[in-house]
Amino acid sequence: MSTEASSPSRHILLLFAHPSQARSEVNSVLFNAAKKHTAVTAVDLYAEYPDFNISIEREQQRLLEHDVIIFQFPMYWYSTPALLKEWQDLVLEYGFAYGKGGDALKGKQFLCAVSAGGREEAYQTDGFNHFTLRQLLQPLEQMASITQLTFLAPFALFGSRTAKEEHRITLHSAVWTKLLDSLAQDTLDITKARQLENLTRYFDEQDLHK
Ligand SMILES: Cc1cc2nc3c(=O)[nH]c(=O)nc-3n(C[C@H](O)[C@H](O)[C@H](O)COP(=O)(O)O)c2cc1C
């Protein structure tokens, strides 16, 4: 883990959307870890826009200034919390993010850091939720395609509501920091990172101790 790394080559914009952070056990830990990372601009969207009055200009400027964009959110009704949808609806304008002259996001990397209350077994074709998490995130994958962002696999924690009592958050947070390091230093194997179902599988146990 290196939050004190030599100056990072790339800048990461973390857009965090959680409507009830006071009760958060998982995302608050990841968000606080990210805030300490030198390469990360950590934005708490619900704190910044409690009335959903999003500044399109400010958000577009932030996008221009970063190389990697991360949406961090708890899965709510198989999708993002409402403010993150509002953010997409307003900020990803024609002529900026897509359409004629809309190349602002071209070549930047994009991923979702998601927590889901359901267990991984439930997120299978023959499971309780009928679809995998990656399948459920396809609207975001297609958003990335239209806006010329490079979509990476989601970084997902399942069974999030029991993660604390099952002592799974510390390891997840360590993998998260490792991921942020790799994104900042541009050392990820992008082909592999695009193909996985879950980016948590990118690193093996040995990597985490390096
Ligand atoms: C309104 C609402 C909708 C939710 N919808 C889903 C869902 O569709 N799928 C799922 O796996 N969990 C769902 N959950 C559970 C959350 O994903 C879970 O509480 C969250 O990931 C825990 O993260 P936190 O500790 O940071 O709050 C929902 C929770 C709420 C409050």
mmCIF file of C-alpha atoms and ligand atoms in Angstrom:
data_model
loop_
_atom_site.group_PDB
_atom_site.id
_atom_site.type_symbol
_atom_site.label_atom_id
_atom_site.label_comp_id
_atom_site.label_asym_id
_atom_site.label_seq_id
_atom_site.Cartn_x
_atom_site.Cartn_y
_atom_site.Cartn_z
ATOM 1 C CA MET A 1 0.000 0.000 0.000
ATOM 2 C CA SER A 2 1.343 3.396 -0.834
ATOM 3 C CA THR A 3 -0.644 6.464 -0.051
ATOM 4 C CA GLU A 4 2.668 8.328 -0.026
ATOM 5 C CA ALA A 5 3.728 7.141 -3.451
ATOM 6 C CA SER A 6 6.042 9.149 -5.629
ATOM 7 C CA SER A 7 4.040 11.662 -7.616
ATOM 8 C CA PRO A 8 1.339 9.745 -9.440
ATOM 9 C CA SER A 9 1.329 9.763 -13.211
ATOM 10 C CA ARG A 10 -2.440 9.873 -13.421
ATOM 11 C CA HIS A 11 -5.271 11.571 -11.620
ATOM 12 C CA ILE A 12 -8.348 9.766 -10.369
ATOM 13 C CA LEU A 13 -11.762 11.355 -9.915
ATOM 14 C CA LEU A 14 -13.879 9.450 -7.386
ATOM 15 C CA LEU A 15 -17.560 10.388 -7.510
ATOM 16 C CA PHE A 16 -19.195 8.934 -4.414
ATOM 17 C CA ALA A 17 -22.975 8.695 -4.127
ATOM 18 C CA HIS A 18 -24.491 7.389 -0.904
ATOM 19 C CA PRO A 19 -27.751 8.882 0.405
ATOM 20 C CA SER A 20 -27.449 7.557 3.964
ATOM 21 C CA GLN A 21 -23.791 7.650 4.882
ATOM 22 C CA ALA A 22 -24.424 7.777 8.601
ATOM 23 C CA ARG A 23 -25.429 4.113 8.353
ATOM 24 C CA SER A 24 -22.747 3.072 5.893
ATOM 25 C CA GLU A 25 -20.392 0.296 7.003
ATOM 26 C CA VAL A 26 -18.651 -0.452 3.716
ATOM 27 C CA ASN A 27 -18.597 2.581 1.444
ATOM 28 C CA SER A 28 -17.618 5.030 4.155
ATOM 29 C CA VAL A 29 -14.471 2.978 4.828
ATOM 30 C CA LEU A 30 -13.515 2.913 1.147
ATOM 31 C CA PHE A 31 -14.302 6.588 0.680
ATOM 32 C CA ASN A 32 -12.190 7.586 3.684
ATOM 33 C CA ALA A 33 -9.293 5.471 2.406
ATOM 34 C CA ALA A 34 -9.563 7.102 -1.024
ATOM 35 C CA LYS A 35 -9.586 10.587 0.494
ATOM 36 C CA LYS A 36 -6.076 9.918 1.857
ATOM 37 C CA HIS A 37 -4.727 8.839 -1.530
ATOM 38 C CA THR A 38 -2.586 11.503 -3.189
ATOM 39 C CA ALA A 39 -3.809 10.683 -6.707
ATOM 40 C CA VAL A 40 -7.509 10.840 -5.852
ATOM 41 C CA THR A 41 -9.936 13.753 -5.940
ATOM 42 C CA ALA A 42 -12.712 12.402 -3.720
ATOM 43 C CA VAL A 43 -16.117 14.012 -4.260
ATOM 44 C CA ASP A 44 -19.045 13.310 -1.963
ATOM 45 C CA LEU A 45 -21.921 14.071 -4.326
ATOM 46 C CA TYR A 46 -24.721 13.952 -1.729
ATOM 47 C CA ALA A 47 -22.796 16.340 0.530
ATOM 48 C CA GLU A 48 -22.040 18.687 -2.337
ATOM 49 C CA TYR A 49 -25.489 18.624 -3.923
ATOM 50 C CA PRO A 50 -28.059 17.881 -1.190
ATOM 51 C CA ASP A 51 -30.736 19.601 -3.312
ATOM 52 C CA PHE A 52 -29.698 17.843 -6.533
ATOM 53 C CA ASN A 53 -28.630 21.228 -7.873
ATOM 54 C CA ILE A 54 -25.619 19.916 -9.764
ATOM 55 C CA SER A 55 -23.137 22.378 -11.255
ATOM 56 C CA ILE A 56 -22.658 21.078 -14.779
ATOM 57 C CA GLU A 57 -19.717 23.384 -15.411
ATOM 58 C CA ARG A 58 -17.868 22.317 -12.251
ATOM 59 C CA GLU A 59 -18.455 18.636 -12.939
ATOM 60 C CA GLN A 60 -17.358 18.856 -16.568
ATOM 61 C CA GLN A 61 -14.222 20.733 -15.528
ATOM 62 C CA ARG A 62 -13.428 17.999 -13.011
ATOM 63 C CA LEU A 63 -13.824 15.360 -15.690
ATOM 64 C CA LEU A 64 -11.414 17.206 -17.969
ATOM 65 C CA GLU A 65 -8.785 17.353 -15.209
ATOM 66 C CA HIS A 66 -8.714 13.594 -14.514
ATOM 67 C CA ASP A 67 -7.614 10.449 -16.330
ATOM 68 C CA VAL A 68 -9.635 7.857 -14.432
ATOM 69 C CA ILE A 69 -13.279 8.252 -13.403
ATOM 70 C CA ILE A 70 -14.783 6.074 -10.664
ATOM 71 C CA PHE A 71 -18.431 5.938 -9.627
ATOM 72 C CA GLN A 72 -18.635 4.641 -6.044
ATOM 73 C CA PHE A 73 -22.077 3.658 -4.775
ATOM 74 C CA PRO A 74 -24.153 1.070 -2.944
ATOM 75 C CA MET A 75 -26.417 -0.898 -5.271
ATOM 76 C CA TYR A 76 -29.934 0.538 -4.924
ATOM 77 C CA TRP A 77 -32.694 -1.265 -6.776
ATOM 78 C CA TYR A 78 -30.178 -2.843 -9.154
ATOM 79 C CA SER A 79 -28.885 0.551 -10.166
ATOM 80 C CA THR A 80 -27.170 3.681 -8.859
ATOM 81 C CA PRO A 81 -28.657 5.956 -6.192
ATOM 82 C CA ALA A 82 -30.724 8.719 -7.778
ATOM 83 C CA LEU A 83 -28.178 11.544 -7.561
ATOM 84 C CA LEU A 84 -25.656 9.623 -9.632
ATOM 85 C CA LYS A 85 -28.277 9.125 -12.348
ATOM 86 C CA GLU A 86 -29.073 12.835 -12.184
ATOM 87 C CA TRP A 87 -25.357 13.569 -12.488
ATOM 88 C CA GLN A 88 -25.173 11.509 -15.692
ATOM 89 C CA ASP A 89 -28.324 13.085 -17.104
ATOM 90 C CA LEU A 90 -27.008 16.613 -16.607
ATOM 91 C CA VAL A 91 -23.236 16.416 -16.922
ATOM 92 C CA LEU A 92 -22.757 14.073 -19.880
ATOM 93 C CA GLU A 93 -24.002 16.572 -22.406
ATOM 94 C CA TYR A 94 -24.164 16.335 -26.180
ATOM 95 C CA GLY A 95 -21.120 18.079 -27.623
ATOM 96 C CA PHE A 96 -19.134 17.405 -24.431
ATOM 97 C CA ALA A 97 -19.350 13.689 -23.723
ATOM 98 C CA TYR A 98 -20.872 12.398 -26.972
ATOM 99 C CA GLY A 99 -22.096 13.497 -30.377
ATOM 100 C CA LYS A 100 -20.496 16.078 -32.651
ATOM 101 C CA GLY A 101 -17.396 17.490 -30.932
ATOM 102 C CA GLY A 102 -18.160 15.454 -27.830
ATOM 103 C CA ASP A 103 -14.760 13.904 -27.247
ATOM 104 C CA ALA A 104 -13.981 15.212 -23.742
ATOM 105 C CA LEU A 105 -13.881 11.767 -22.152
ATOM 106 C CA LYS A 106 -12.135 9.897 -24.940
ATOM 107 C CA GLY A 107 -9.521 7.442 -23.675
ATOM 108 C CA LYS A 108 -10.114 7.998 -19.968
ATOM 109 C CA GLN A 109 -10.731 4.922 -17.857
ATOM 110 C CA PHE A 110 -13.983 4.317 -16.030
ATOM 111 C CA LEU A 111 -15.098 1.860 -13.382
ATOM 112 C CA CYS A 112 -17.756 1.345 -10.749
ATOM 113 C CA ALA A 113 -16.894 0.576 -7.124
ATOM 114 C CA VAL A 114 -20.083 -1.039 -5.913
ATOM 115 C CA SER A 115 -21.396 -2.711 -2.785
ATOM 116 C CA ALA A 116 -24.371 -5.035 -3.001
ATOM 117 C CA GLY A 117 -26.429 -6.403 -0.146
ATOM 118 C CA GLY A 118 -27.053 -9.614 -2.101
ATOM 119 C CA ARG A 119 -24.599 -12.484 -2.031
ATOM 120 C CA GLU A 120 -22.526 -13.298 -5.095
ATOM 121 C CA GLU A 121 -24.483 -16.564 -5.589
ATOM 122 C CA ALA A 122 -27.653 -14.472 -5.881
ATOM 123 C CA TYR A 123 -26.115 -12.482 -8.737
ATOM 124 C CA GLN A 124 -26.111 -15.360 -11.230
ATOM 125 C CA THR A 125 -28.366 -16.275 -14.148
ATOM 126 C CA ASP A 126 -29.864 -19.107 -12.123
ATOM 127 C CA GLY A 127 -29.667 -17.213 -8.828
ATOM 128 C CA PHE A 128 -32.120 -15.095 -6.856
ATOM 129 C CA ASN A 129 -31.378 -11.905 -8.851
ATOM 130 C CA HIS A 130 -31.243 -13.631 -12.288
ATOM 131 C CA PHE A 131 -28.445 -11.403 -13.584
ATOM 132 C CA THR A 132 -24.791 -10.936 -12.757
ATOM 133 C CA LEU A 133 -23.680 -7.582 -11.374
ATOM 134 C CA ARG A 134 -21.820 -6.856 -14.602
ATOM 135 C CA GLN A 135 -24.975 -7.512 -16.584
ATOM 136 C CA LEU A 136 -26.944 -5.164 -14.354
ATOM 137 C CA LEU A 137 -24.324 -2.477 -14.921
ATOM 138 C CA GLN A 138 -24.692 -2.675 -18.705
ATOM 139 C CA PRO A 139 -26.355 0.760 -18.995
ATOM 140 C CA LEU A 140 -23.169 2.208 -17.484
ATOM 141 C CA GLU A 141 -21.008 0.043 -19.734
ATOM 142 C CA GLN A 142 -22.883 1.353 -22.754
ATOM 143 C CA MET A 143 -22.685 4.928 -21.418
ATOM 144 C CA ALA A 144 -18.911 4.407 -21.328
ATOM 145 C CA SER A 145 -18.929 3.096 -24.863
ATOM 146 C CA ILE A 146 -20.873 6.074 -26.261
ATOM 147 C CA THR A 147 -18.660 8.539 -24.400
ATOM 148 C CA GLN A 148 -15.440 6.726 -25.448
ATOM 149 C CA LEU A 149 -14.488 5.884 -21.896
ATOM 150 C CA THR A 150 -12.613 2.624 -21.375
ATOM 151 C CA PHE A 151 -14.905 0.529 -19.176
ATOM 152 C CA LEU A 152 -13.158 -1.645 -16.602
ATOM 153 C CA ALA A 153 -14.811 -4.423 -14.610
ATOM 154 C CA PRO A 154 -16.634 -3.322 -11.461
ATOM 155 C CA PHE A 155 -14.856 -3.463 -8.117
ATOM 156 C CA ALA A 156 -17.610 -5.128 -6.118
ATOM 157 C CA LEU A 157 -18.277 -6.300 -2.593
ATOM 158 C CA PHE A 158 -21.212 -8.680 -2.195
ATOM 159 C CA GLY A 159 -23.076 -9.502 0.994
ATOM 160 C CA SER A 160 -22.259 -5.982 2.133
ATOM 161 C CA ARG A 161 -24.638 -5.874 5.078
ATOM 162 C CA THR A 162 -22.791 -8.692 6.860
ATOM 163 C CA ALA A 163 -19.301 -7.723 5.696
ATOM 164 C CA LYS A 164 -18.437 -5.944 8.928
ATOM 165 C CA GLU A 165 -19.411 -8.771 11.275
ATOM 166 C CA GLU A 166 -17.680 -11.239 8.960
ATOM 167 C CA HIS A 167 -14.478 -9.142 9.076
ATOM 168 C CA ARG A 168 -14.322 -8.773 5.294
ATOM 169 C CA ILE A 169 -13.985 -5.004 5.055
ATOM 170 C CA THR A 170 -10.291 -4.692 5.975
ATOM 171 C CA LEU A 171 -9.163 -6.955 3.131
ATOM 172 C CA HIS A 172 -11.562 -5.303 0.703
ATOM 173 C CA SER A 173 -10.195 -1.889 1.638
ATOM 174 C CA ALA A 174 -6.603 -3.110 1.212
ATOM 175 C CA VAL A 175 -7.428 -4.375 -2.293
ATOM 176 C CA TRP A 176 -9.142 -1.039 -3.023
ATOM 177 C CA THR A 177 -6.001 0.903 -2.087
ATOM 178 C CA LYS A 178 -3.915 -1.423 -4.225
ATOM 179 C CA LEU A 179 -6.285 -0.800 -7.119
ATOM 180 C CA LEU A 180 -6.055 2.976 -6.668
ATOM 181 C CA ASP A 181 -2.246 2.695 -6.627
ATOM 182 C CA SER A 182 -2.274 0.691 -9.867
ATOM 183 C CA LEU A 183 -4.667 3.099 -11.577
ATOM 184 C CA ALA A 184 -2.574 6.089 -10.503
ATOM 185 C CA GLN A 185 0.647 4.466 -11.652
ATOM 186 C CA ASP A 186 -0.915 3.104 -14.830
ATOM 187 C CA THR A 187 0.257 -0.429 -14.127
ATOM 188 C CA LEU A 188 -3.032 -2.284 -14.651
ATOM 189 C CA ASP A 189 -3.250 -4.838 -17.431
ATOM 190 C CA ILE A 190 -6.236 -3.191 -19.117
ATOM 191 C CA THR A 191 -7.219 -6.218 -21.206
ATOM 192 C CA LYS A 192 -7.474 -8.306 -18.053
ATOM 193 C CA ALA A 193 -9.175 -5.515 -16.094
ATOM 194 C CA ARG A 194 -11.844 -5.194 -18.787
ATOM 195 C CA GLN A 195 -12.579 -8.900 -18.970
ATOM 196 C CA LEU A 196 -12.986 -9.851 -15.332
ATOM 197 C CA GLU A 197 -16.412 -10.136 -13.711
ATOM 198 C CA ASN A 198 -15.069 -8.405 -10.605
ATOM 199 C CA LEU A 199 -11.861 -6.345 -10.253
ATOM 200 C CA THR A 200 -11.376 -7.668 -6.725
ATOM 201 C CA ARG A 201 -10.035 -10.788 -8.476
ATOM 202 C CA TYR A 202 -7.323 -8.824 -10.253
ATOM 203 C CA PHE A 203 -4.904 -9.069 -7.362
ATOM 204 C CA ASP A 204 -3.965 -12.309 -5.722
ATOM 205 C CA GLU A 205 -3.065 -12.624 -2.059
ATOM 206 C CA GLN A 206 0.666 -12.344 -2.766
ATOM 207 C CA ASP A 207 0.258 -9.030 -4.588
ATOM 208 C CA LEU A 208 -1.373 -7.516 -1.541
ATOM 209 C CA HIS A 209 1.720 -7.976 0.564
ATOM 210 C CA LYS A 210 4.059 -6.331 -1.956
HETATM 211 C C1 LIG B 1 -33.175 1.665 -1.094
HETATM 212 C C2 LIG B 1 -32.243 0.499 -1.090
HETATM 213 C C3 LIG B 1 -32.189 -0.309 -2.204
HETATM 214 C C4 LIG B 1 -31.295 -1.397 -2.236
HETATM 215 N N1 LIG B 1 -31.257 -2.164 -3.353
HETATM 216 C C5 LIG B 1 -30.383 -3.207 -3.415
HETATM 217 C C6 LIG B 1 -30.284 -3.999 -4.594
HETATM 218 O O1 LIG B 1 -30.962 -3.781 -5.603
HETATM 219 N N2 LIG B 1 -29.410 -5.021 -4.584
HETATM 220 C C7 LIG B 1 -28.607 -5.300 -3.509
HETATM 221 O O2 LIG B 1 -27.829 -6.250 -3.575
HETATM 222 N N3 LIG B 1 -28.676 -4.555 -2.371
HETATM 223 C C8 LIG B 1 -29.539 -3.511 -2.317
HETATM 224 N N4 LIG B 1 -29.581 -2.732 -1.194
HETATM 225 C C9 LIG B 1 -28.603 -2.968 -0.108
HETATM 226 C C10 LIG B 1 -27.413 -1.999 -0.240
HETATM 227 O O3 LIG B 1 -26.729 -2.218 -1.435
HETATM 228 C C11 LIG B 1 -26.482 -2.176 0.954
HETATM 229 O O4 LIG B 1 -27.188 -1.735 2.089
HETATM 230 C C12 LIG B 1 -25.201 -1.387 0.791
HETATM 231 O O5 LIG B 1 -24.420 -1.961 -0.238
HETATM 232 C C13 LIG B 1 -24.388 -1.392 2.061
HETATM 233 O O6 LIG B 1 -23.290 -0.506 1.918
HETATM 234 P P1 LIG B 1 -22.972 0.566 3.062
HETATM 235 O O7 LIG B 1 -22.575 -0.207 4.278
HETATM 236 O O8 LIG B 1 -21.888 1.425 2.552
HETATM 237 O O9 LIG B 1 -24.255 1.350 3.270
HETATM 238 C C14 LIG B 1 -30.473 -1.666 -1.124
HETATM 239 C C15 LIG B 1 -30.554 -0.837 0.009
HETATM 240 C C16 LIG B 1 -31.432 0.230 0.043
HETATM 241 C C17 LIG B 1 -31.481 1.100 1.263
#
